[in-house]
Structures are given as C-alpha cells and as structure tokens.
Amino acid sequence: MTVRAVITSCGAYLPEEIVTNRDLEKRVDTSDEWIVQRTGIRQRHIAGAHETTSFMAFKAAQDAMMAGGIDPHTIDAVLVCTSTPNHTFPSVAAELQAMLDIPPCAAFDLQAVCSGFVYGLSVADMMIRCGQAKRVLLVGAEKFSSILNWEDRTTCVLFGDGAGAVILDADQGGRGTLEDRGVLFSRLYADGRYKDILYVDGGPATTGSCGHVVMQGREVFKHAVTCMADIVSETLAANKLQPTDIDWLVPHQANIRIIESTAKKLGVPMAQVVVTVDRHGNTSAASIPLALNDAVKSGKIKQGDMLLIEALGAGLTWGAALVRF
Ligand code: UT7
C-alpha cells in the first residue's frame, strides 16, 4: 500500500476590479495590441484595499472547503505560497489558520515566487507521505499589484492579483503505480546565479520597505522556454510516459508564448492546455491553483485525468509535478 496526496477539492478568489489593457493605455505608454501580441493577456484582476493577500487566501480556502464539504477541524497543515504577504511576519498561513478556525497544526508560508505552488505541492505531498499530515490546505495567494511600479510599462502590464486553494488528502489505497490518484512525481530546481534578472528592489533587511518588481523580461523569457522544455521532457522520461499519457498541461500563466512553446515541446495540443493568462494575467504563485480551479469547475479536468503542472519564477526557481486528479 502506498500513501498518496490526492487533490480532493479546489477553490479560488479573484478581486472584484477588472483592469483591461485599454485601462492601462491611460496609465503608461502601452497598447492593447502590444500586450496581447507579446503576452496573450487581455485583462487582470486588481485587488482593492480590503482585498489583502490573507483576505484572498481566506476566500479561496473557503471556496475549496465549501466545494469539498471540508470541516476546518480536519485540516492538520496550512501552507501558503506567496511573495506578497500582508506582513513580514506572522505568516499568511498563521493568519489564515485563525480566520478559518483551524485548530493548532503546522502553518507556514513558502516563498518560491511564481514557482511557489509547484514547490508547495511538492512539500505538501512529502508531509502527507511522511505521515506529518493527513489533510493539507495549500493556497497560492498574491497581491502583486502592491509591489509593481505602476510607471514601469515593462512590468506593470504583466501581473494580476488573486488566490487559488486546494485540499490534499492522504489516500492509503495507492498501489505505487501511475494509475494511483494523487501527486505521482515532482521535481524542483533553483539556480540563484540568475537572481538579478527578476527581483524586488527592497526588503526588510535592506531598504526596510517592500520595494518594486524589476525584470529583464527577455532574459527571463529565454530561461523559461528552455527550463520548461527540459523539465517536461525530464518528467515524461522519469516516469516512462508518452505525451499522449498527459490529459492536461496546467502551466504557470506568465505568457501565452511560453505556454505554447512548452506545449509544442511536450507534444500536447493546445486544446489540452489550461489557459487563463488572457483573463488573469500573471498572478505568480496563485496562477496554477487559479487555472486548476477554472478547469475543474468548468468540467474540463475530471477525476482520473493525468495533469502535468509546471512553473518558472524568480530565483530563478522552477519545477514540475505529475498529478492524477
Ligand atoms: O512569472 C515569472 C516569470 N516571468 C516571465 O516568464 C516573463 C518572461 N518574459 C516575457 O514574458 C516577455 O519577455 C515580456 C512580455 C516581458 C516582454 O516581451 P518581449 O517580446 O521579450 O519584449 P522586449 O522586452 O524584448 O521588448 C520589446 C520592445 C521594447 O522596445 P524596443 O527596445 O524594441 O524599442 C520595449 O521597450 O517592447 C517595448 N515594450 C513595450 N511596448 C509597449 C516593453 N514593454 C512594453 C509595453 N508596451 N508594456
């Protein structure tokens, strides 16, 4: 018998305000045409003052718990993937635990920027397989609008706010094969030599303020295309899978051109790729759980489907996971 971490429900929260590319044309020297052509983004949700990261995480978690009929008292670990916490400390996870009335258990934030959810999924899987937890609430939540320089057209048009959540349950019934439901494989990487191509120019131990996103977009793009191509190939090879074994590619939503390039390399048609970047923009650690929720609630992803999840973010960090939903 093999213990597996199975995703049993998911949820999401998107801020009320939608900002279109046309709206941004009024703020910076950009155009709807440029943004759509270069990124695939048409709109993004931007959080209001009351829509903090903890608030959005709470709403997404509530949605997931409602969807799964989950009693908060049965959750025994809370992980929040975020780079935009309400406070330097305590963690969003600890705040969320209190907001949801979850009894004392492990609760912590995990920071791997846009790869955050893949890192979080891998850690949650390990906690469950090691017997540390039986039911994990895993959330990706970001308020990137608060760390954007709204005068920098090279970054401010790319990001959005939101939160996505999943509940992972220990399932004792696995047989140790790829037919099992749950997280079947994950692989994480970082290469800190590239820390300067995407970073935030502030922090508690340097400027004492939270700073703004700075990015060498073209450099990040090149790495994203290469790293994602490599990691999807590695994931297939490590599990002796063919592209036809993958039902859905659920990629980090940064740029439609990166997504298309990865799908091509993987050999999966775009009809089997979950795309939300057009509506959400890049919501960093929230993008994959938001995309997953979208595809599950719209009936695309069904129980038993094989998902390949992948992301790259600042650090650089990157990773992939294979999940039978
Ligand atoms: O999620 C974490 C990981 N992040 C990513 O994966 C993002 C990766 N990078 C990208 O997605 C793309 O590099 C961008 C979308 C950021 C930029 O697209 P690009 O095709 O790489 O454009 P570029 O940076 O090479 O810029 C091309 C031109 C430049 O003008 P010149 O130098 O050719 O005259 C820019 O100044 O586009 C200009 N430009 C803009 N023009 C209109 C840059 N931003 C804008 C803008 N509106 N918002």
XYZ file of C-alpha atoms and ligand atoms in Angstrom:
373
model
C 0.000 0.000 0.000
C 1.307 3.441 -0.914
C 0.156 6.663 0.722
C -0.713 9.302 -1.876
C -1.573 13.011 -1.529
C -4.796 13.383 -3.513
C -6.274 16.743 -4.521
C -9.861 16.367 -3.343
C -11.189 19.893 -3.867
C -10.187 23.296 -5.109
C -11.294 26.911 -4.850
C -10.426 30.413 -5.965
C -10.855 34.105 -5.350
C -10.371 36.912 -7.853
C -10.621 40.592 -6.868
C -13.720 42.489 -7.918
C -11.950 45.081 -10.079
C -11.010 44.051 -13.623
C -8.370 46.195 -15.342
C -8.238 45.843 -19.134
C -5.317 46.609 -21.432
C -7.253 49.665 -22.622
C -7.387 50.886 -18.999
C -3.597 50.546 -18.820
C -3.160 52.565 -22.030
C -4.312 55.535 -19.927
C -1.609 54.942 -17.297
C 1.544 54.031 -19.283
C 2.833 54.185 -22.857
C 1.485 50.816 -23.990
C -1.227 49.378 -26.227
C -3.742 46.575 -26.121
C -2.171 45.261 -29.330
C 1.369 45.074 -27.810
C 0.196 43.379 -24.628
C -1.978 40.805 -26.438
C 0.676 40.008 -29.068
C 3.606 39.719 -26.654
C 1.860 38.084 -23.692
C -1.699 36.942 -24.519
C -3.012 38.990 -21.577
C -6.289 40.896 -22.157
C -7.239 41.780 -18.599
C -6.243 41.150 -14.981
C -7.957 41.465 -11.597
C -6.501 44.102 -9.275
C -7.168 43.946 -5.533
C -8.761 46.816 -3.641
C -7.515 47.985 -0.230
C -9.609 45.426 1.671
C -8.536 42.577 -0.620
C -5.275 41.749 1.126
C -3.320 38.553 0.443
C -4.695 36.973 3.636
C -8.246 38.001 2.699
C -7.929 36.491 -0.798
C -6.316 33.334 0.641
C -9.236 33.080 3.088
C -11.829 33.431 0.326
C -10.109 30.847 -1.897
C -9.717 28.429 1.017
C -13.376 28.873 1.984
C -14.364 28.153 -1.625
C -12.277 24.948 -1.653
C -13.660 23.860 1.717
C -17.233 24.509 0.570
C -16.631 22.580 -2.666
C -15.305 19.587 -0.743
C -17.611 19.849 2.284
C -14.484 20.144 4.453
C -14.716 20.706 8.224
C -11.870 23.093 9.279
C -11.190 20.881 12.295
C -9.993 18.094 9.996
C -7.180 20.182 8.442
C -3.815 19.451 10.032
C -1.428 21.606 7.963
C -1.760 25.014 6.272
C 0.722 26.064 3.587
C 0.512 29.381 1.785
C 2.701 30.073 -1.236
C 3.206 33.815 -1.555
C 5.787 36.540 -2.116
C 3.378 39.299 -1.131
C 2.369 38.539 2.482
C 0.272 41.004 4.467
C 3.166 41.416 6.923
C 6.805 40.372 7.056
C 5.510 38.189 9.877
C 3.428 36.441 11.062
C 2.848 34.289 8.017
C -0.281 34.477 5.891
C -0.702 30.789 6.785
C -0.951 31.564 10.515
C -3.424 34.387 9.821
C -5.433 32.097 7.577
C -5.493 29.348 10.174
C -7.055 31.751 12.682
C -9.527 33.165 10.127
C -10.741 29.645 9.297
C -10.808 28.461 12.903
C -8.423 25.586 12.171
C -7.095 24.035 15.417
C -3.345 24.147 16.237
C -1.316 22.479 13.485
C 1.656 23.235 11.221
C 1.144 26.524 9.340
C 3.780 28.319 7.295
C 4.405 30.377 4.159
C 6.616 29.158 1.368
C 8.311 31.584 -0.998
C 9.420 30.468 -4.444
C 7.731 33.340 -6.308
C 5.981 32.120 -9.492
C 7.115 28.533 -8.818
C 5.580 28.750 -5.344
C 2.629 26.478 -5.995
C 4.728 23.688 -7.521
C 7.124 23.917 -4.560
C 4.150 23.940 -2.161
C 2.560 20.934 -3.841
C 5.797 19.000 -3.536
C 6.197 19.902 0.174
C 2.545 19.086 0.934
C 2.960 15.738 -0.833
C 6.056 14.961 1.255
C 4.289 15.944 4.500
C 1.450 13.584 3.677
C 3.633 10.703 2.534
C 5.852 11.057 5.642
C 2.806 10.918 7.901
C 3.233 14.536 9.105
C -0.266 15.457 7.931
C -3.425 13.786 6.691
C -5.228 16.785 5.221
C -3.313 19.832 3.936
C -4.781 23.175 2.909
C -2.452 24.504 0.199
C -3.008 28.053 -1.051
C -1.281 30.249 -3.634
C -2.156 33.890 -2.933
C -0.666 37.089 -4.303
C -1.229 40.808 -4.292
C 1.471 41.638 -6.846
C -0.206 44.978 -7.619
C 1.252 46.251 -4.330
C 4.864 45.608 -5.443
C 4.546 46.896 -9.018
C 5.993 50.172 -10.225
C 2.885 51.486 -11.977
C 5.058 53.757 -14.128
C 7.130 50.873 -15.499
C 5.347 49.578 -18.599
C 7.722 46.618 -18.873
C 6.311 45.054 -15.700
C 3.018 46.667 -14.641
C 1.024 45.297 -17.591
C 2.000 41.698 -16.834
C 0.720 40.901 -13.372
C -2.598 40.461 -11.583
C -3.894 39.571 -8.125
C -5.802 36.560 -6.819
C -5.712 33.332 -4.845
C -6.291 29.656 -5.511
C -6.544 26.829 -2.985
C -6.540 23.042 -2.941
C -7.179 20.458 -0.249
C -4.832 17.469 -0.333
C -5.911 14.304 1.447
C -3.875 11.265 2.439
C -5.141 8.283 0.496
C -3.946 4.914 1.839
C -5.179 2.998 -1.177
C -2.337 3.677 -3.619
C -0.622 0.750 -5.324
C 2.558 2.643 -6.064
C 1.830 2.857 -9.794
C 0.983 5.704 -12.153
C -2.629 4.502 -12.037
C -2.923 5.846 -8.463
C -4.685 9.137 -7.841
C -2.588 11.898 -6.274
C 0.808 13.541 -6.650
C 2.847 10.933 -8.519
C 6.086 12.815 -9.112
C 7.622 16.208 -8.516
C 10.959 17.805 -9.320
C 12.171 21.181 -8.054
C 15.078 23.340 -9.170
C 16.659 26.703 -8.404
C 19.665 28.497 -9.841
C 20.467 31.581 -7.774
C 23.075 32.759 -10.276
C 20.128 34.281 -12.116
C 18.745 36.145 -9.085
C 19.285 39.538 -10.738
C 17.152 39.030 -13.846
C 13.925 39.141 -11.829
C 13.834 40.601 -8.343
C 12.220 43.116 -5.998
C 14.424 46.110 -5.140
C 13.548 46.243 -1.444
C 13.046 44.149 1.664
C 13.135 44.192 5.465
C 16.921 43.682 5.744
C 17.937 46.123 3.015
C 15.698 49.121 2.348
C 13.205 48.464 5.118
C 10.397 48.787 2.587
C 8.846 46.163 0.346
C 10.209 47.509 -2.983
C 9.105 47.014 -6.584
C 9.423 44.297 -9.231
C 12.364 44.708 -11.630
C 12.679 42.320 -14.582
C 14.866 41.711 -17.592
C 11.914 40.246 -19.456
C 13.753 38.909 -22.489
C 16.295 37.050 -20.310
C 13.593 35.519 -18.133
C 11.690 34.531 -21.273
C 14.703 32.668 -22.679
C 15.250 30.743 -19.449
C 11.544 29.972 -19.117
C 11.369 28.439 -22.597
C 14.485 26.309 -22.041
C 13.817 25.241 -18.442
C 10.182 24.367 -19.130
C 11.101 22.346 -22.211
C 13.740 20.464 -20.197
C 11.574 19.797 -17.181
C 8.576 18.470 -19.098
C 10.896 16.126 -21.027
C 12.548 15.042 -17.764
C 9.149 14.398 -16.165
C 7.978 12.214 -19.056
C 11.268 10.310 -19.199
C 11.492 9.754 -15.418
C 8.026 8.204 -15.460
C 8.354 6.390 -18.805
C 5.376 8.331 -20.149
C 4.433 9.420 -23.655
C 2.887 12.842 -24.424
C -0.384 11.002 -25.123
C -0.471 9.883 -21.459
C -0.940 13.526 -20.375
C -4.580 14.666 -20.320
C -3.909 18.283 -19.297
C -0.913 20.563 -19.135
C -1.509 23.057 -16.306
C 1.277 25.620 -16.715
C 2.183 28.749 -14.783
C 0.397 31.582 -16.566
C 3.062 34.188 -17.390
C 2.978 34.452 -21.151
C 0.984 32.566 -23.812
C 4.124 32.335 -25.970
C 5.984 30.434 -23.209
C 2.952 28.184 -22.683
C 2.640 27.430 -26.420
C 6.334 26.697 -26.716
C 6.227 24.245 -23.770
C 3.111 22.513 -25.129
C 4.816 22.127 -28.511
C 7.956 20.691 -26.942
C 5.854 18.317 -24.857
C 3.773 17.279 -27.863
C 0.437 18.164 -26.244
C -2.121 20.060 -28.394
C -3.261 23.479 -27.121
C -6.785 22.053 -26.679
C -5.330 20.099 -23.727
C -3.599 23.096 -22.144
C -5.305 25.092 -19.403
C -5.031 28.791 -20.287
C -6.172 31.634 -18.033
C -3.400 34.150 -18.714
C -5.755 36.095 -21.014
C -8.169 36.751 -18.126
C -5.911 36.700 -15.041
C -2.505 37.917 -16.231
C 0.430 36.572 -14.224
C -0.708 36.013 -10.639
C 2.597 34.411 -9.597
C 2.082 31.625 -7.007
C -1.699 31.893 -7.446
C -1.706 31.249 -11.183
C -1.652 27.437 -11.195
C -4.306 26.867 -8.491
C -6.464 29.522 -10.187
C -6.049 27.759 -13.539
C -6.700 24.366 -11.965
C -9.868 25.619 -10.286
C -11.047 27.154 -13.554
C -10.550 23.911 -15.460
C -12.105 21.725 -12.761
C -15.165 23.912 -12.186
C -15.781 24.292 -15.926
C -15.759 20.492 -16.252
C -12.591 20.232 -18.361
C -10.447 18.400 -15.809
C -12.150 15.277 -14.477
C -11.313 12.780 -11.774
C -8.678 10.365 -13.017
C -7.113 12.784 -15.518
C -3.309 12.943 -15.648
C -2.058 16.505 -15.126
C 1.397 17.877 -15.805
C 1.960 21.052 -13.798
C 4.987 23.312 -14.363
C 6.278 26.760 -13.453
C 9.289 29.057 -13.504
C 9.807 32.122 -11.356
C 12.309 34.487 -9.802
C 15.331 32.958 -8.148
C 15.410 31.506 -10.690
C 13.220 28.693 -9.406
C 11.366 26.134 -11.450
C 9.651 22.810 -11.092
C 7.079 20.349 -12.336
C 4.669 17.832 -10.880
C 2.678 14.943 -12.226
C -0.745 14.565 -10.629
C -3.545 12.115 -11.283
C -6.572 14.209 -10.354
O 6.303 34.622 -13.986
C 7.663 34.760 -13.758
C 8.410 34.654 -14.976
N 8.177 35.759 -15.846
C 8.090 35.549 -17.147
O 8.096 34.409 -17.554
C 8.096 36.710 -18.084
C 9.055 36.426 -19.207
N 9.189 37.499 -20.172
C 8.193 37.829 -21.033
O 7.092 37.309 -20.942
C 8.499 38.802 -22.130
O 9.891 38.982 -22.221
C 7.826 40.192 -21.948
C 6.338 40.050 -22.168
C 8.093 40.708 -20.548
C 8.365 41.167 -22.973
O 8.188 40.663 -24.286
P 9.408 40.683 -25.327
O 8.868 40.190 -26.597
O 10.531 39.908 -24.680
O 9.711 42.225 -25.452
P 11.067 43.004 -25.117
O 11.298 43.052 -23.648
O 12.140 42.445 -25.981
O 10.680 44.453 -25.611
C 10.379 44.723 -26.992
C 10.007 46.178 -27.129
C 10.998 47.123 -26.463
O 11.140 48.243 -27.301
P 12.430 48.386 -28.271
O 13.623 48.322 -27.367
O 12.340 47.208 -29.200
O 12.200 49.701 -28.930
C 10.311 47.546 -25.194
O 10.695 48.800 -24.732
O 8.755 46.420 -26.486
C 8.870 47.548 -25.615
N 7.933 47.383 -24.516
C 6.642 47.770 -24.580
N 5.942 48.390 -25.545
C 4.645 48.626 -25.291
C 8.155 46.798 -23.307
N 7.021 46.806 -22.567
C 6.076 47.412 -23.344
C 4.727 47.702 -23.137
N 4.043 48.309 -24.122
N 4.066 47.378 -21.998
